[in-house]
Every structure is written in C-alpha cells, then in structure tokens.
Amino acid sequence: MLGTDPTGFQHFEVCMRSREELLLCILPSGAMDSGKRNLNVMSSTHLLDESYIKAMDCTVFVVTGYAVYNCPYIYAWKQSQRALKYMSNAVEPDVPLRLESTLSWTTKNVALWEMVWELISRVSWPSPQNPFAIDFDYLDRVPLPQSLFLTGALMEFLQTLWVQAEPQVSFIDQVFEDIQVLQQRHLQLMRDYTHKINVATPSG
C-alpha cells in the first residue's frame, strides 16, 4: 500500500513521484493538525508543493527502487530545521543515506515499512511509540466512498506489517489494536455505502 498515494497515518504521508520513486513525508512529532491534511485520498501530489512542505515543517525523503541498481536507495529531498537537529551526520541531497535497513538489503529480507520506521526514528524527537499509528481524526473527515477505499488500504498494509514483523517489535500490539478498529470502521462504512447506494437507486 505504500506504493500508492493514499494516506491516513499520523506521522507520515506518501506520494508516488514516478514508477521508481516514492516520496516519504515525515511529519513533526506532536505537531500534526488533521484539519490541515489533504482530503483527496486518491492523490498526494500536494507533497510536491513547496509551500505545503514549509507550512507543515515536514522532512521529505525520496525512496528509490531503480531497476538498474536492483536495490533501494533513499535520499533526503527536503529537510526541516527541526529534523536537522536530530540527524547524526550531515546529509547531502545527491548522496544516498546509509541506513541499517538499506545496507542489510543484500543479506536479509527487508520490508519497506522497516525503512520507513528507521527514517521516522532518525528525524523525530521524541520518537513516536507507534510510527504507523493511524490518524483516526483525519479518517473521520474523509467522505464516502473514499473513506471505504482508504480504510481497506490501511488495514491491508497494517496486516502485512503485523505478519512480517518479529514479535519483539515494540509497537506490534498497537498495530494490532489499530487493525481491529479499522476492521470495525470498514464494515460500518460498507454498510453505510450500501445503504447510500440503495437509497439513491429508484426501486422498480
């Protein structure tokens, strides 16, 4: 699901810039206002907007999967002053970051969510207890039928994470709790959407 534009996480947003490039926008801890977030869940092209990035004080990385290299590389694209304080080393925009997750790519299976987790941990202070926490206030504002699509996509992503993660991952129980809430919401949204369709469709 991180390979598509829909969002709904508290601590980050994503946007496909090309077939081989994903923009990952990490939002500052404790500074997220759900009311400012884009409600067009089918597109996150606002992450390309300099004014939005500046207003949100977010840090944007480019996660690449260039076929010619056969391995992921991650570059710092836009860095907030807040994030720069917590980066241990100077970051050059044209030099890929040396991350444990990307360096381990050739020796073990590394999922995209593990790279996202490492990046959030690097630039956020305090580091969130659950980097994949769902922004349920934001979901409340998304209209049907987009909200139905979004809850399904988020649920699928978290279920994949929950299956892949080791039991000792510190936030795995919180992920499971969010999965349960999303399942309940998704079922209710399906009922609401079915009722809306039935009401809008003339009988006979």
CSV table of C-alpha atoms in Angstrom, one decimal:
chain,number,residue,atom,x,y,z
A,1,MET,CA,0.0,0.0,0.0
A,2,LEU,CA,2.9,2.3,0.5
A,3,GLY,CA,3.4,2.1,-3.2
A,4,THR,CA,0.2,4.1,-3.7
A,5,ASP,CA,-0.8,7.6,-2.7
A,6,PRO,CA,-3.5,7.1,-0.1
A,7,THR,CA,-2.5,8.3,3.4
A,8,GLY,CA,-4.0,8.3,6.9
A,9,PHE,CA,-1.0,7.7,9.1
A,10,GLN,CA,-0.3,10.2,12.0
A,11,HIS,CA,3.4,10.5,11.3
A,12,PHE,CA,4.0,10.4,7.6
A,13,GLU,CA,2.4,10.7,4.1
A,14,VAL,CA,3.5,9.2,0.8
A,15,CYS,CA,3.3,10.1,-2.9
A,16,MET,CA,4.5,8.2,-6.0
A,17,ARG,CA,6.7,10.6,-7.9
A,18,SER,CA,7.4,8.1,-10.7
A,19,ARG,CA,7.3,4.3,-11.3
A,20,GLU,CA,10.7,4.1,-9.4
A,21,GLU,CA,10.4,6.9,-6.9
A,22,LEU,CA,8.3,7.3,-3.7
A,23,LEU,CA,8.2,10.5,-1.7
A,24,LEU,CA,8.0,9.9,2.0
A,25,CYS,CA,7.0,13.0,4.0
A,26,ILE,CA,7.7,12.6,7.7
A,27,LEU,CA,5.6,15.0,9.9
A,28,PRO,CA,6.9,16.6,13.0
A,29,SER,CA,6.0,14.7,16.3
A,30,GLY,CA,3.2,16.3,18.2
A,31,ALA,CA,2.6,19.0,15.6
A,32,MET,CA,0.1,17.2,13.3
A,33,ASP,CA,-3.2,19.1,12.7
A,34,SER,CA,-5.6,16.7,11.0
A,35,GLY,CA,-7.6,19.8,9.7
A,36,LYS,CA,-4.7,20.8,7.5
A,37,ARG,CA,-4.3,17.5,5.7
A,38,ASN,CA,-5.4,17.0,2.1
A,39,LEU,CA,-8.7,15.2,1.8
A,40,ASN,CA,-8.1,14.0,-1.7
A,41,VAL,CA,-7.1,10.4,-0.7
A,42,MET,CA,-6.6,9.4,-4.3
A,43,SER,CA,-3.7,11.8,-4.8
A,44,SER,CA,-0.9,13.1,-2.6
A,45,THR,CA,0.6,15.5,-5.2
A,46,HIS,CA,0.5,18.2,-2.5
A,47,LEU,CA,3.7,16.7,-1.3
A,48,LEU,CA,5.4,18.3,-4.3
A,49,ASP,CA,4.2,21.7,-3.2
A,50,GLU,CA,7.0,23.7,-1.5
A,51,SER,CA,4.5,25.9,0.4
A,52,TYR,CA,2.8,22.8,1.9
A,53,ILE,CA,6.1,21.2,3.0
A,54,LYS,CA,7.2,24.5,4.6
A,55,ALA,CA,3.9,25.1,6.3
A,56,MET,CA,3.9,21.5,7.7
A,57,ASP,CA,7.6,21.7,8.7
A,58,CYS,CA,8.0,18.2,7.3
A,59,THR,CA,11.0,16.3,6.1
A,60,VAL,CA,10.7,14.6,2.7
A,61,PHE,CA,12.8,11.6,1.5
A,62,VAL,CA,12.9,10.0,-1.9
A,63,VAL,CA,12.8,6.2,-1.7
A,64,THR,CA,14.0,4.8,-4.9
A,65,GLY,CA,13.8,1.3,-6.5
A,66,TYR,CA,15.8,1.8,-9.7
A,67,ALA,CA,15.8,-1.4,-11.7
A,68,VAL,CA,19.4,-0.8,-12.9
A,69,TYR,CA,20.7,-1.0,-9.3
A,70,ASN,CA,18.5,-3.9,-8.1
A,71,CYS,CA,18.4,-2.4,-4.5
A,72,PRO,CA,16.7,0.5,-2.8
A,73,TYR,CA,18.4,3.9,-2.2
A,74,ILE,CA,17.0,6.7,-0.1
A,75,TYR,CA,17.8,10.4,-0.5
A,76,ALA,CA,17.0,13.4,1.7
A,77,TRP,CA,15.0,15.7,-0.5
A,78,LYS,CA,13.6,18.4,1.8
A,79,GLN,CA,14.8,18.7,5.4
A,80,SER,CA,13.0,20.7,8.1
A,81,GLN,CA,15.2,22.6,10.6
A,82,ARG,CA,13.5,20.5,13.4
A,83,ALA,CA,14.7,17.3,11.8
A,84,LEU,CA,18.3,18.6,11.1
A,85,LYS,CA,18.8,18.8,14.8
A,86,TYR,CA,18.4,15.1,15.2
A,87,MET,CA,20.3,13.8,12.2
A,88,SER,CA,23.6,12.5,13.5
A,89,ASN,CA,25.5,13.4,10.3
A,90,ALA,CA,25.4,16.0,7.6
A,91,VAL,CA,23.1,14.9,4.7
A,92,GLU,CA,23.9,15.6,1.1
A,93,PRO,CA,20.9,15.6,-1.3
A,94,ASP,CA,22.7,13.6,-4.0
A,95,VAL,CA,24.2,11.0,-1.7
A,96,PRO,CA,22.1,8.1,-0.6
A,97,LEU,CA,21.6,7.7,3.2
A,98,ARG,CA,23.5,5.0,5.0
A,99,LEU,CA,20.7,3.2,6.8
A,100,GLU,CA,20.8,-0.1,8.6
A,101,SER,CA,17.7,-1.2,6.7
A,102,THR,CA,19.1,-0.4,3.2
A,103,LEU,CA,22.6,-1.7,4.0
A,104,SER,CA,21.1,-5.0,5.1
A,105,TRP,CA,19.2,-5.4,1.8
A,106,THR,CA,21.6,-7.9,0.3
A,107,THR,CA,21.9,-10.2,3.3
A,108,LYS,CA,18.3,-10.4,4.6
A,109,ASN,CA,14.7,-9.6,3.6
A,110,VAL,CA,13.9,-6.0,4.4
A,111,ALA,CA,10.4,-4.6,4.0
A,112,LEU,CA,9.6,-1.1,3.0
A,113,TRP,CA,7.9,-0.4,6.4
A,114,GLU,CA,11.2,-1.2,8.1
A,115,MET,CA,12.9,1.6,6.1
A,116,VAL,CA,10.1,4.0,7.0
A,117,TRP,CA,10.4,3.0,10.6
A,118,GLU,CA,14.1,3.8,10.6
A,119,LEU,CA,13.7,7.1,8.9
A,120,ILE,CA,10.9,8.2,11.4
A,121,SER,CA,13.1,7.2,14.3
A,122,ARG,CA,16.0,9.2,12.9
A,123,VAL,CA,14.3,12.5,12.4
A,124,SER,CA,11.6,12.6,15.1
A,125,TRP,CA,12.1,13.6,18.7
A,126,PRO,CA,10.6,12.2,20.7
A,127,SER,CA,10.4,9.1,18.5
A,128,PRO,CA,6.7,8.0,18.3
A,129,GLN,CA,5.8,4.9,20.3
A,130,ASN,CA,4.0,3.6,17.2
A,131,PRO,CA,5.4,5.1,13.9
A,132,PHE,CA,2.5,3.6,12.0
A,133,ALA,CA,-0.3,5.0,14.2
A,134,ILE,CA,-3.5,5.8,12.3
A,135,ASP,CA,-4.9,9.3,12.3
A,136,PHE,CA,-8.5,8.5,13.0
A,137,ASP,CA,-9.5,12.1,13.3
A,138,TYR,CA,-8.4,12.5,9.7
A,139,LEU,CA,-10.3,9.4,8.6
A,140,ASP,CA,-13.5,10.9,10.2
A,141,ARG,CA,-13.2,13.8,7.8
A,142,VAL,CA,-12.8,11.8,4.6
A,143,PRO,CA,-16.1,11.3,2.7
A,144,LEU,CA,-17.6,8.2,1.2
A,145,PRO,CA,-16.7,6.3,-0.9
A,146,GLN,CA,-13.0,7.4,-0.5
A,147,SER,CA,-13.1,6.5,3.2
A,148,LEU,CA,-14.1,3.0,2.3
A,149,PHE,CA,-11.1,2.6,0.0
A,150,LEU,CA,-8.8,4.3,2.5
A,151,THR,CA,-9.7,2.1,5.5
A,152,GLY,CA,-9.3,-1.0,3.4
A,153,ALA,CA,-5.9,0.0,2.1
A,154,LEU,CA,-4.6,1.0,5.6
A,155,MET,CA,-6.0,-2.3,7.0
A,156,GLU,CA,-4.2,-4.3,4.3
A,157,PHE,CA,-0.9,-2.5,5.0
A,158,LEU,CA,-1.0,-3.0,8.7
A,159,GLN,CA,-2.0,-6.6,8.4
A,160,THR,CA,1.0,-7.2,6.2
A,161,LEU,CA,3.3,-5.4,8.7
A,162,TRP,CA,1.8,-7.4,11.6
A,163,VAL,CA,2.5,-10.7,9.7
A,164,GLN,CA,6.1,-9.7,8.7
A,165,ALA,CA,7.2,-8.1,12.0
A,166,GLU,CA,9.1,-10.0,14.6
A,167,PRO,CA,7.2,-10.5,17.9
A,168,GLN,CA,9.6,-8.3,19.8
A,169,VAL,CA,8.9,-5.2,17.7
A,170,SER,CA,7.9,-2.7,20.3
A,171,PHE,CA,4.7,-1.3,18.6
A,172,ILE,CA,3.3,-4.5,17.3
A,173,ASP,CA,0.4,-4.7,19.8
A,174,GLN,CA,-0.6,-1.1,19.0
A,175,VAL,CA,-0.6,-2.1,15.3
A,176,PHE,CA,-2.9,-5.0,16.1
A,177,GLU,CA,-5.3,-2.7,18.0
A,178,ASP,CA,-5.5,-0.3,15.0
A,179,ILE,CA,-6.2,-3.2,12.7
A,180,GLN,CA,-9.2,-4.2,14.9
A,181,VAL,CA,-10.5,-0.6,14.9
A,182,LEU,CA,-10.0,-0.3,11.1
A,183,GLN,CA,-11.9,-3.6,10.6
A,184,GLN,CA,-14.9,-2.3,12.5
A,185,ARG,CA,-14.8,1.0,10.7
A,186,HIS,CA,-14.5,-0.7,7.3
A,187,LEU,CA,-17.5,-2.9,8.0
A,188,GLN,CA,-19.6,0.0,9.1
A,189,LEU,CA,-18.5,2.0,6.0
A,190,MET,CA,-19.5,-0.9,3.8
A,191,ARG,CA,-23.0,-0.9,5.4
A,192,ASP,CA,-23.3,2.9,5.1
A,193,TYR,CA,-22.2,2.9,1.4
A,194,THR,CA,-24.6,0.0,0.6
A,195,HIS,CA,-27.4,2.0,2.2
A,196,LYS,CA,-26.5,5.1,0.3
A,197,ILE,CA,-26.5,3.3,-3.0
A,198,ASN,CA,-29.8,1.6,-2.2
A,199,VAL,CA,-31.4,5.0,-1.3
A,200,ALA,CA,-30.1,6.6,-4.4
A,201,THR,CA,-31.3,3.8,-6.7
A,202,PRO,CA,-35.0,4.0,-7.6
A,203,SER,CA,-36.9,0.8,-6.9
A,204,GLY,CA,-38.9,-1.0,-9.6
